[in-house]
Tab-separated table of C-alpha atoms and ligand atoms in Angstrom:
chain	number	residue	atom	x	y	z
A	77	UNK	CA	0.740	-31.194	-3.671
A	78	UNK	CA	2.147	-29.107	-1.728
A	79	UNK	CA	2.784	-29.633	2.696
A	80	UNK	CA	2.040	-26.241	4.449
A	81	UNK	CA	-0.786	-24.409	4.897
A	82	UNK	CA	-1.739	-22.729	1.663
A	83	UNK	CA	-3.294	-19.736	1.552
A	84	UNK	CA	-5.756	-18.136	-1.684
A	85	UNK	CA	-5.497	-14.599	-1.361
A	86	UNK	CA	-7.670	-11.671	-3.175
A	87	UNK	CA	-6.841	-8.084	-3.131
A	88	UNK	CA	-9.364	-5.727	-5.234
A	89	UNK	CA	-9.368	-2.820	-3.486
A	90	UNK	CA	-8.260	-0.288	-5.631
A	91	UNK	CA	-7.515	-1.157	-9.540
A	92	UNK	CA	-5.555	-4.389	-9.479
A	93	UNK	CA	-7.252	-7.712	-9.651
A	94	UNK	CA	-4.648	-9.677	-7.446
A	95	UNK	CA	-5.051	-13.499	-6.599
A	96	UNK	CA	-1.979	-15.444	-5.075
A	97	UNK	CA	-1.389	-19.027	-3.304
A	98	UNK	CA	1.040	-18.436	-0.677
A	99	UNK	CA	2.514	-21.415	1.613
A	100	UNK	CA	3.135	-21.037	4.963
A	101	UNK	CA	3.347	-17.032	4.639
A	102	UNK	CA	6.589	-16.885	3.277
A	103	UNK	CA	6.573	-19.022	-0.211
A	104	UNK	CA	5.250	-17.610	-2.943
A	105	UNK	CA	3.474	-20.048	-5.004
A	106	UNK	CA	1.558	-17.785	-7.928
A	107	UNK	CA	0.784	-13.990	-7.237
A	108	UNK	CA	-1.222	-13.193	-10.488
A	109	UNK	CA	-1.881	-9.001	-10.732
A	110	UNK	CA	-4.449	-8.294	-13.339
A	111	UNK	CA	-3.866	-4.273	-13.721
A	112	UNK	CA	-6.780	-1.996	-14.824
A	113	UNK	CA	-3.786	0.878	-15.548
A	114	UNK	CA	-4.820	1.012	-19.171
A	115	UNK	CA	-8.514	1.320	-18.445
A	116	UNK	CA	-7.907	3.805	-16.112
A	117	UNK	CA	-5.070	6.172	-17.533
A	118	UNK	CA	-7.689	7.580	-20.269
A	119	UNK	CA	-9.666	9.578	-17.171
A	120	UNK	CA	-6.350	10.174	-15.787
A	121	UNK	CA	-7.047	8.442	-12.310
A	122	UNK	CA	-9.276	5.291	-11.091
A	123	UNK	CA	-13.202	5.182	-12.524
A	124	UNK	CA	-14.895	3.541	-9.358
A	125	UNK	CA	-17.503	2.025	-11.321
A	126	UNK	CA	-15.164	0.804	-14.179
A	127	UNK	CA	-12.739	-0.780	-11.843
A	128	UNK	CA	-15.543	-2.595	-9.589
A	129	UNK	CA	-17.366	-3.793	-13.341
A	130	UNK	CA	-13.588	-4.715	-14.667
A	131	UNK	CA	-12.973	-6.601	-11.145
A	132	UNK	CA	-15.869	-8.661	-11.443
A	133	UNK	CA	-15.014	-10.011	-15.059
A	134	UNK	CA	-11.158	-10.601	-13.975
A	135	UNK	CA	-11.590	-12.480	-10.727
A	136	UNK	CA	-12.406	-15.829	-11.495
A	137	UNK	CA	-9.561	-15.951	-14.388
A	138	UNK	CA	-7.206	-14.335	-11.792
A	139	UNK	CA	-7.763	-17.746	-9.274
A	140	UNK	CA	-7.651	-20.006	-12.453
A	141	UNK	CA	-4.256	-18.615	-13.341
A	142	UNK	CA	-3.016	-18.914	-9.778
A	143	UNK	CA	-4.299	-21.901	-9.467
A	144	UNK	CA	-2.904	-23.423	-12.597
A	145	UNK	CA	0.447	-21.595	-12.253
A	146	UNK	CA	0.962	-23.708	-8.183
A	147	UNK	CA	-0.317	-26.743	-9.615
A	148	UNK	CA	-2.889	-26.707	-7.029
A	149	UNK	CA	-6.439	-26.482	-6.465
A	150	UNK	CA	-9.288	-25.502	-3.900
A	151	UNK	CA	-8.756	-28.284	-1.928
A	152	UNK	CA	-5.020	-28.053	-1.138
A	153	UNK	CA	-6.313	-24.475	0.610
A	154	UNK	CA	-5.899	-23.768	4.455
A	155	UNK	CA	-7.989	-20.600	4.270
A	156	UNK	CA	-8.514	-17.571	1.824
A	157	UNK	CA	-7.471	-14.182	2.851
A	158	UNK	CA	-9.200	-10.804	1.310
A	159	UNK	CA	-8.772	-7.008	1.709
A	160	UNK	CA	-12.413	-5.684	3.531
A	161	UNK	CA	-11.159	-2.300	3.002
A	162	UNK	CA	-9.804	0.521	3.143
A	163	UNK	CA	-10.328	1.501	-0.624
A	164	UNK	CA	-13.200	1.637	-3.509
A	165	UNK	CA	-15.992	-0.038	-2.003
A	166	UNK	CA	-17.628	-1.396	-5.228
A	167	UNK	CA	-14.274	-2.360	-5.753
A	168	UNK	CA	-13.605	-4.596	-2.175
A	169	UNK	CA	-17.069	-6.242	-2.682
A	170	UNK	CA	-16.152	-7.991	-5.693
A	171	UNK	CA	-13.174	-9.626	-3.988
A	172	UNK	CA	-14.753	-10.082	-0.448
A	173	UNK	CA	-18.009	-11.549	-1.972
A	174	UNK	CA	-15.625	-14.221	-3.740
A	175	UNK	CA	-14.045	-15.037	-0.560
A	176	UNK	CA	-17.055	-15.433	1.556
A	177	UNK	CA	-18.622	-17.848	-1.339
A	178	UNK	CA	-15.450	-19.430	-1.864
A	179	UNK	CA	-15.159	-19.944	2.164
A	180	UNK	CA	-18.600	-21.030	2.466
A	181	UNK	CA	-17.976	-23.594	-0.619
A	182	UNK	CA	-14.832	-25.259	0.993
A	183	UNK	CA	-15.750	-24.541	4.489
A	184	UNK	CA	-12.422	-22.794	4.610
A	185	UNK	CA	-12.019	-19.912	7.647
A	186	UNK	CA	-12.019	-16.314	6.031
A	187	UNK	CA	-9.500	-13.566	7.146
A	188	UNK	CA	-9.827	-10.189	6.686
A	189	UNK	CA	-6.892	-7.939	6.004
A	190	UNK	CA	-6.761	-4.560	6.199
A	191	UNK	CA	-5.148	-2.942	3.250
A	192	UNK	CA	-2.222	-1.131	4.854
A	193	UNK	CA	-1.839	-4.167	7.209
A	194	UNK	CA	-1.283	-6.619	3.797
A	195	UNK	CA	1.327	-3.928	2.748
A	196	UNK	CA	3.065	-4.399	6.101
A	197	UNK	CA	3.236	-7.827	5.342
A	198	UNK	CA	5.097	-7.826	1.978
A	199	UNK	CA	8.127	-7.555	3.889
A	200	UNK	CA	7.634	-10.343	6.253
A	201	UNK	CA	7.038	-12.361	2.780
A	202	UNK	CA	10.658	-11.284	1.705
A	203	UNK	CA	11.906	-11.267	5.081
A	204	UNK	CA	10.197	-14.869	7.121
A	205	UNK	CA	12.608	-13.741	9.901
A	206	UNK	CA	11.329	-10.232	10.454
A	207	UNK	CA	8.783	-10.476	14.386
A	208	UNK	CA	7.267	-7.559	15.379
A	209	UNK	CA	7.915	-5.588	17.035
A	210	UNK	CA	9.001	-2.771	14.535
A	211	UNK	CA	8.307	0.524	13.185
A	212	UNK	CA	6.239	0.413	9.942
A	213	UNK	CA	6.262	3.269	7.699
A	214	UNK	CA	3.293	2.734	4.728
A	215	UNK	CA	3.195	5.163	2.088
A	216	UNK	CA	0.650	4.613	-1.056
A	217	UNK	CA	-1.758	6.008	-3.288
A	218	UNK	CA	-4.475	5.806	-0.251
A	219	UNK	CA	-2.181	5.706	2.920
A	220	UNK	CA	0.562	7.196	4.809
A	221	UNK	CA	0.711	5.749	8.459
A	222	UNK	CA	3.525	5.424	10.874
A	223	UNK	CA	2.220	1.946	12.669
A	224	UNK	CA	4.174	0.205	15.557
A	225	UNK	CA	3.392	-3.263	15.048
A	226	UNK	CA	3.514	-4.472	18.090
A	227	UNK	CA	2.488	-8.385	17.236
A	228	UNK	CA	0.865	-10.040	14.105
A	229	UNK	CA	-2.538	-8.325	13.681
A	230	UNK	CA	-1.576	-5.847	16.729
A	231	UNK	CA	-1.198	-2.144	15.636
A	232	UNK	CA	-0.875	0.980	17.039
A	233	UNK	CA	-1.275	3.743	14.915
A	234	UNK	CA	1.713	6.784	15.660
A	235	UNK	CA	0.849	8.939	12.674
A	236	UNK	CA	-1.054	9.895	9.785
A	237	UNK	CA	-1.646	11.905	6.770
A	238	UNK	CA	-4.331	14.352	7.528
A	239	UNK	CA	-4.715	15.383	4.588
A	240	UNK	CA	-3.326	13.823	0.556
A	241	UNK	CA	-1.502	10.901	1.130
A	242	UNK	CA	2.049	11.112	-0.342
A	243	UNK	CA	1.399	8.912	-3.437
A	244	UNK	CA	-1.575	11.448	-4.374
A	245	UNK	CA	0.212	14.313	-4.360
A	246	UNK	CA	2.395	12.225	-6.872
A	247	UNK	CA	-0.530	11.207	-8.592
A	248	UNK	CA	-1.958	14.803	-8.633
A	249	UNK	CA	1.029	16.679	-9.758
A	250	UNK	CA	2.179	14.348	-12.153
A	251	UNK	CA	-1.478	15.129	-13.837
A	252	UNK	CA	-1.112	18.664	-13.532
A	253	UNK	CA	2.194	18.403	-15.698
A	254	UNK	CA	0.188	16.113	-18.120
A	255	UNK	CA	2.116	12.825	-17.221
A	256	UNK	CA	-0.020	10.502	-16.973
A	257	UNK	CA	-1.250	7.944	-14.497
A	258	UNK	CA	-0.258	6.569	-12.474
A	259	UNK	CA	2.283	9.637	-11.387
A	260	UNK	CA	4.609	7.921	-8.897
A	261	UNK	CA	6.591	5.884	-11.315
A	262	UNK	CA	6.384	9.066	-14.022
A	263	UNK	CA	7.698	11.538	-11.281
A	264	UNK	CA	10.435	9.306	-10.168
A	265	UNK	CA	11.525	8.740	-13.901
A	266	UNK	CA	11.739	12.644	-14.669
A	267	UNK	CA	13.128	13.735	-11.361
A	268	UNK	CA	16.324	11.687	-12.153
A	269	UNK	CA	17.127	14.607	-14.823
A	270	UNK	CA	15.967	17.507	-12.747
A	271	UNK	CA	16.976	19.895	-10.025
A	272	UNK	CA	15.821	19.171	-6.338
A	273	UNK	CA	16.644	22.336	-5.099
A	274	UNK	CA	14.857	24.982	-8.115
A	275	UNK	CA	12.166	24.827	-6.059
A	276	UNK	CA	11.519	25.978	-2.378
A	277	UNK	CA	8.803	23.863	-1.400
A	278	UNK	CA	7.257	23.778	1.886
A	279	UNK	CA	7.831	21.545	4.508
A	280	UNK	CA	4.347	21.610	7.015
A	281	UNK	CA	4.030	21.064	10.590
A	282	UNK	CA	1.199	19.080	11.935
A	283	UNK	CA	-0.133	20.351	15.290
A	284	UNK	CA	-0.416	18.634	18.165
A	285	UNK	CA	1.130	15.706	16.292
A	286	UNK	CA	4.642	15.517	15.337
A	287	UNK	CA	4.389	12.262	13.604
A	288	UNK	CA	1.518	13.472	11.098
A	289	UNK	CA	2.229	14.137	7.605
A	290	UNK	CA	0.373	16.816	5.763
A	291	UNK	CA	1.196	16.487	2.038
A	292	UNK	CA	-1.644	19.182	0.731
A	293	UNK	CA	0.486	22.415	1.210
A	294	UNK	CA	2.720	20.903	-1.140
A	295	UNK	CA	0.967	20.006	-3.571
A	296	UNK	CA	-0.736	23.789	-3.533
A	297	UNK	CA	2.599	24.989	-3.497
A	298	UNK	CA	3.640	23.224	-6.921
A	299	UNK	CA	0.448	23.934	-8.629
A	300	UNK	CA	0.375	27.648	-8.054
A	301	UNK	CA	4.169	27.855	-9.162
A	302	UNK	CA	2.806	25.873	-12.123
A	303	UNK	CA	-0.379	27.937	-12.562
A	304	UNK	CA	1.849	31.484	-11.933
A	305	UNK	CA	4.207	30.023	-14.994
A	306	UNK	CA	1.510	29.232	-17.103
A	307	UNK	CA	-0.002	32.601	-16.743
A	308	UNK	CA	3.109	34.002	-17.816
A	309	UNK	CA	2.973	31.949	-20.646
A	310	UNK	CA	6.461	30.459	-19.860
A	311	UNK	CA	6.944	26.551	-19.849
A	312	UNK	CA	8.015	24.455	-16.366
A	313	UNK	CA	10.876	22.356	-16.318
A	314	UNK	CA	9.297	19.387	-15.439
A	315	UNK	CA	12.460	17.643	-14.500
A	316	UNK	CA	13.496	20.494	-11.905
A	317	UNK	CA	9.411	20.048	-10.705
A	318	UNK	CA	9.391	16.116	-10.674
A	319	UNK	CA	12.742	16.249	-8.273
A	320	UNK	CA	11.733	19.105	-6.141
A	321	UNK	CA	8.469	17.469	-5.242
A	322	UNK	CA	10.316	13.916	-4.898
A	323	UNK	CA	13.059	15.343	-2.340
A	324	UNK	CA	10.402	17.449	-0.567
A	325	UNK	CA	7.727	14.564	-0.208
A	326	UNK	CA	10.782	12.232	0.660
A	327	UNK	CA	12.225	14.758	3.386
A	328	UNK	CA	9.102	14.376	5.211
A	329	UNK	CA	8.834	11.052	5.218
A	330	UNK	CA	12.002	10.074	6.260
A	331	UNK	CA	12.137	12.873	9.049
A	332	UNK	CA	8.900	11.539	10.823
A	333	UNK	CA	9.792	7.667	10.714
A	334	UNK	CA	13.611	8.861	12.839
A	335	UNK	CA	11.456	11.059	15.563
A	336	UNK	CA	9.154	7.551	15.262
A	337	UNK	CA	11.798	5.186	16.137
A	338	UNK	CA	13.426	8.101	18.871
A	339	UNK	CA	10.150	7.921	20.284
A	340	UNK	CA	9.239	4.182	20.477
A	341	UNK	CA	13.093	3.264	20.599
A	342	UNK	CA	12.302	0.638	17.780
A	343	UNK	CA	15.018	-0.588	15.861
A	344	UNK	CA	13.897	-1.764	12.895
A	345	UNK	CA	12.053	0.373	9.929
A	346	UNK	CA	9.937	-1.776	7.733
A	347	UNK	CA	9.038	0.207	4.006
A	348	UNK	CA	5.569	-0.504	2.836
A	349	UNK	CA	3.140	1.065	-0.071
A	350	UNK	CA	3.335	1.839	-3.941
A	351	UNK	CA	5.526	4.844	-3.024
A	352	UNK	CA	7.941	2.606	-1.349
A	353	UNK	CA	8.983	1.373	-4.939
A	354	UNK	CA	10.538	4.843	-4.862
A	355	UNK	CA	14.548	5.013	-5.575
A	356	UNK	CA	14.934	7.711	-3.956
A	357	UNK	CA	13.060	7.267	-0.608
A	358	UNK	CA	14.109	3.913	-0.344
A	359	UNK	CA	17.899	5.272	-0.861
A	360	UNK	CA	17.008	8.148	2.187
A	361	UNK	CA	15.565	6.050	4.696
A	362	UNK	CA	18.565	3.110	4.075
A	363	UNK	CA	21.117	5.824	4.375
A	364	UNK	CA	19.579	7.735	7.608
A	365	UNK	CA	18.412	4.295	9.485
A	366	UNK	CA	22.198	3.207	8.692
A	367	UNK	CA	23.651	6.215	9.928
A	368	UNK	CA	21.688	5.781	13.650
A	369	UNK	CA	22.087	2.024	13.483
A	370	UNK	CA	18.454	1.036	12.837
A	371	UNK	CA	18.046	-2.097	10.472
A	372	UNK	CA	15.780	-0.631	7.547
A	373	UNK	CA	13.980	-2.824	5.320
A	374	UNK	CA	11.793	-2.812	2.083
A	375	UNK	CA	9.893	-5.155	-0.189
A	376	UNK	CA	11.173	-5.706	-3.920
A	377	UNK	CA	9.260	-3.233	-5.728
A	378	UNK	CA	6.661	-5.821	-7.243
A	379	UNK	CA	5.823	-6.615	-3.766
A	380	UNK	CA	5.070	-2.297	-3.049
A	381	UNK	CA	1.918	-1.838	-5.355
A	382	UNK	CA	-0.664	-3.835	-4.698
A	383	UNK	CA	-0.903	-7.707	-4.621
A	384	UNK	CA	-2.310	-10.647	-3.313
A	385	UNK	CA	0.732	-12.214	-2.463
A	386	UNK	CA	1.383	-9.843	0.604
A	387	UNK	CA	-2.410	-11.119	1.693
A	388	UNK	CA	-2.026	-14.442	1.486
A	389	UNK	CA	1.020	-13.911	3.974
A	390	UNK	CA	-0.498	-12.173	6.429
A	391	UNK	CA	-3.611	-14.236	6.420
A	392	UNK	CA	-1.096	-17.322	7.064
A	393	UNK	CA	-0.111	-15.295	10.460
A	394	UNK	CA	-3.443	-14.445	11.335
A	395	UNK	CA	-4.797	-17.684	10.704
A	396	UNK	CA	-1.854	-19.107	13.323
A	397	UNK	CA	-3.258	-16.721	15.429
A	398	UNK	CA	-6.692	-17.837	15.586
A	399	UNK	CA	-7.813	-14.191	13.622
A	400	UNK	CA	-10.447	-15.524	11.622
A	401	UNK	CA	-13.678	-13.485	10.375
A	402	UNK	CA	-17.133	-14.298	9.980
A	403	UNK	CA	-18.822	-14.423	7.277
A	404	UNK	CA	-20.786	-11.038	7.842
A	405	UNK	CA	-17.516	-9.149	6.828
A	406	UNK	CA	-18.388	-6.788	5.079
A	407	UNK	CA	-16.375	-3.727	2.977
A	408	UNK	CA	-15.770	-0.815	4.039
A	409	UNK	CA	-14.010	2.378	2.385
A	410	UNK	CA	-12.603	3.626	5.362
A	411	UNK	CA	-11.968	0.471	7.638
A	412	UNK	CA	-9.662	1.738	10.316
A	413	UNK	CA	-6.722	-0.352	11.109
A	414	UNK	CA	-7.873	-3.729	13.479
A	415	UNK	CA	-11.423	-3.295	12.613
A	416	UNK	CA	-11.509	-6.222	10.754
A	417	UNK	CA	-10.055	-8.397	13.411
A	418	UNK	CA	-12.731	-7.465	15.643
A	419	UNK	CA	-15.552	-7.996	13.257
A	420	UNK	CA	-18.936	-9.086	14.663
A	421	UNK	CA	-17.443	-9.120	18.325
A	422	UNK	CA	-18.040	-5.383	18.961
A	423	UNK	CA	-21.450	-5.845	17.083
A	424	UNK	CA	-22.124	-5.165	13.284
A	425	UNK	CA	-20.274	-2.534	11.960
B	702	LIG	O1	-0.103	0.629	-2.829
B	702	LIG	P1	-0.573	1.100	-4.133
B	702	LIG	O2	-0.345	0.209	-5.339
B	702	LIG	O3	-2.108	1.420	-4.104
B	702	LIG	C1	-2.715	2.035	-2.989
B	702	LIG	O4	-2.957	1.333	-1.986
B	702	LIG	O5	-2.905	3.276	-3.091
B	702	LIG	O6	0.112	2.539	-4.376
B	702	LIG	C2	-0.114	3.268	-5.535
B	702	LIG	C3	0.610	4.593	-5.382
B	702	LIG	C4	0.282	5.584	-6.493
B	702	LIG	O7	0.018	6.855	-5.905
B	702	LIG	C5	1.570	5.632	-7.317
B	702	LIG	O8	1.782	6.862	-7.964
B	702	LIG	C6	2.613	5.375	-6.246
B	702	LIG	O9	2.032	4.399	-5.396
B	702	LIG	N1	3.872	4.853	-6.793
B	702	LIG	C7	5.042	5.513	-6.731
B	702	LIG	C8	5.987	4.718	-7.412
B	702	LIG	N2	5.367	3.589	-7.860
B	702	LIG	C9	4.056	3.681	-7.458
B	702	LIG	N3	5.369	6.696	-6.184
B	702	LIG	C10	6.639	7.106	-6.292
B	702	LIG	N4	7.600	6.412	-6.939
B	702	LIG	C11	7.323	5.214	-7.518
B	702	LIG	N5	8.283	4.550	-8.152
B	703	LIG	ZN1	-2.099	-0.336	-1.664
């Protein structure tokens, strides 16, 4: 038995099957990640259909592990915390439908999280001291946002992609040089050997925005150098690819997040996202925040990709906060950032 509040959370909104039992949003009690990454990498990126059909068969094992592995069961729960969206939406049923029964079951309040929210939040797991406000910059597979939290479940959003989010051009480049999925990890591992500099690669400018990201250009760039090489019948060096598209995608990031905290005068950078399990960018954004005095910090890189654990936390804060859902939550692919704290009070969504 354990004394805080305990909190089941569920994350399937992509193609991990994630339950964990957090305690008071900062102890980690079991954080069970049931990866699809083998069912997947055949297609070379995420089936929908597949992942939503492989989510539903590895759910209720995924609770029974966590369960098992904290020594604790449904009753020793506070409240369950699930991801409404953004992401697959076949995919964020299976887990929200759990939660809603599991809620209704136990009579337990239901949070919704919002996906890059959660991320946010795997750093106040690692860090319990770490109050907004701060700058937030969340880089994934789906996402790249510059947020300001202001408070726990208050956002403002300072930037976006408007186009590929950084871990997709990973993703997409990575496939175009035959590497498999996902690319992120694949890209960071080759660019170690390669050249950052053999290729110039473009650096875009969003207008009217100076803290959007725009990661398409790139990516065009590197497949038309690829395509112009393979219609000379000449091989790429993958390495010297892999490192130029690392330092280029990392450049951008790390420029925005400075003229973020310039602008808000925050002083401390929180690293979020899959892509923040990069070396390299977490290496940047340490060495540029430490240069201009701003505290940086970043989840262990278990705690980037996507988990339950980081759920469970910030349903724990929300919960404190009285940010509860009702039961008409419902998924959605494209949830924008607070709409699931405002559920059913601005009418049906
Ligand atoms: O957060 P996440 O697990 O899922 C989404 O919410 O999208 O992020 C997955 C993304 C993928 O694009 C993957 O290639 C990227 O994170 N990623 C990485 C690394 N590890 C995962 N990108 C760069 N370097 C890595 N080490
Ligand atoms: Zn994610």
């Amino acid at each position: 038995m354990h004394s805080g509040q305990i909190i089941l959370g569920i994350e399937t909104s992509c193609d991990e099957t994630s339950a964990a039992l957090v305690a008071d949003g900062r102890e980690i009690l079991a954080n069970v990640i049931s990866s699809q990454v083998n069912l997947h990498a055949i297609y070379g990126g995420v089936v929908p259909e597949l992942a939503s059909r492989r989510h539903v068969e590895l759910i209720v094992p995924a609770v029974e592990t966590a369960f098992k592995e904290a020594g604790l069961t449904f009753d020793d729960l506070s409240a369950i915390a699930v991801t409404p969206g953004p992401g697959l939406v076949g995919a964020l049923l299976v887990g929200l439908s759990y939660a809603k029964a599991v809620a209704l079951a136990q009579s337990l309040p239901l949070i919704g999280v919002h996906h890059t929210a959660a991320h946010i939040y795997s750093n106040v797991l690692v860090h319990p001291d770490l109050k907004p406000p701060f700058l937030s910059l969340v880089v994934s597979g789906g996402h790249t946002s510059l947020i300001h939290v202001h408070g726990h479940g208050q956002y403002e959003l300072l930037g976006r992609t408007v186009d590929d989010a950084a871990g997709e051009a990973f993703d997409k480049i990575a496939r175009a040089l035959g590497l498999g999925y996902p690319g992120g990890p694949a890209i960071e591992r080759l660019a170690r050997s390669g050249n950052p500099d053999a290729l110039p690669l473009p650096q875009a400018v969003v207008k009217d925005n100076p803290l959007d990201f725009s990661f398409s250009g790139l990516k065009t760039a590197v497949l038309n150098y690829l395509n112009t090489l393979r219609q000379r019948k000449q091989e790429p060096n993958k390495a010297d690819v892999a490192a130029s598209l690392q330092r280029a995608v990392v450049i951008a990031l790390v420029e925005r997040t400075l003229e973020a905290a310039d602008i808000t005068g925050l002083k401390k950078i929180v690293l979020a996202g899959g892509v923040a399990a990069n070396g390299e960018l977490r290496e940047a954004l340490r060495t540029a925040g430490a240069k201009r005095g701003l505290q940086v910090l970043v989840p262990p890189p278990i705690l980037c990709t996507d988990n339950a654990a980081m759920v469970g936390c910030a349903g724990y804060w929300y919960l404190r906060q009285g940010l509860t859902a009702p039961l008409s939550l419902n998924a959605i692919a494209n949830l924008p950032l607070g709409a699931e704290l405002t559920w059913g009070k601005l009418g049906e969504k």
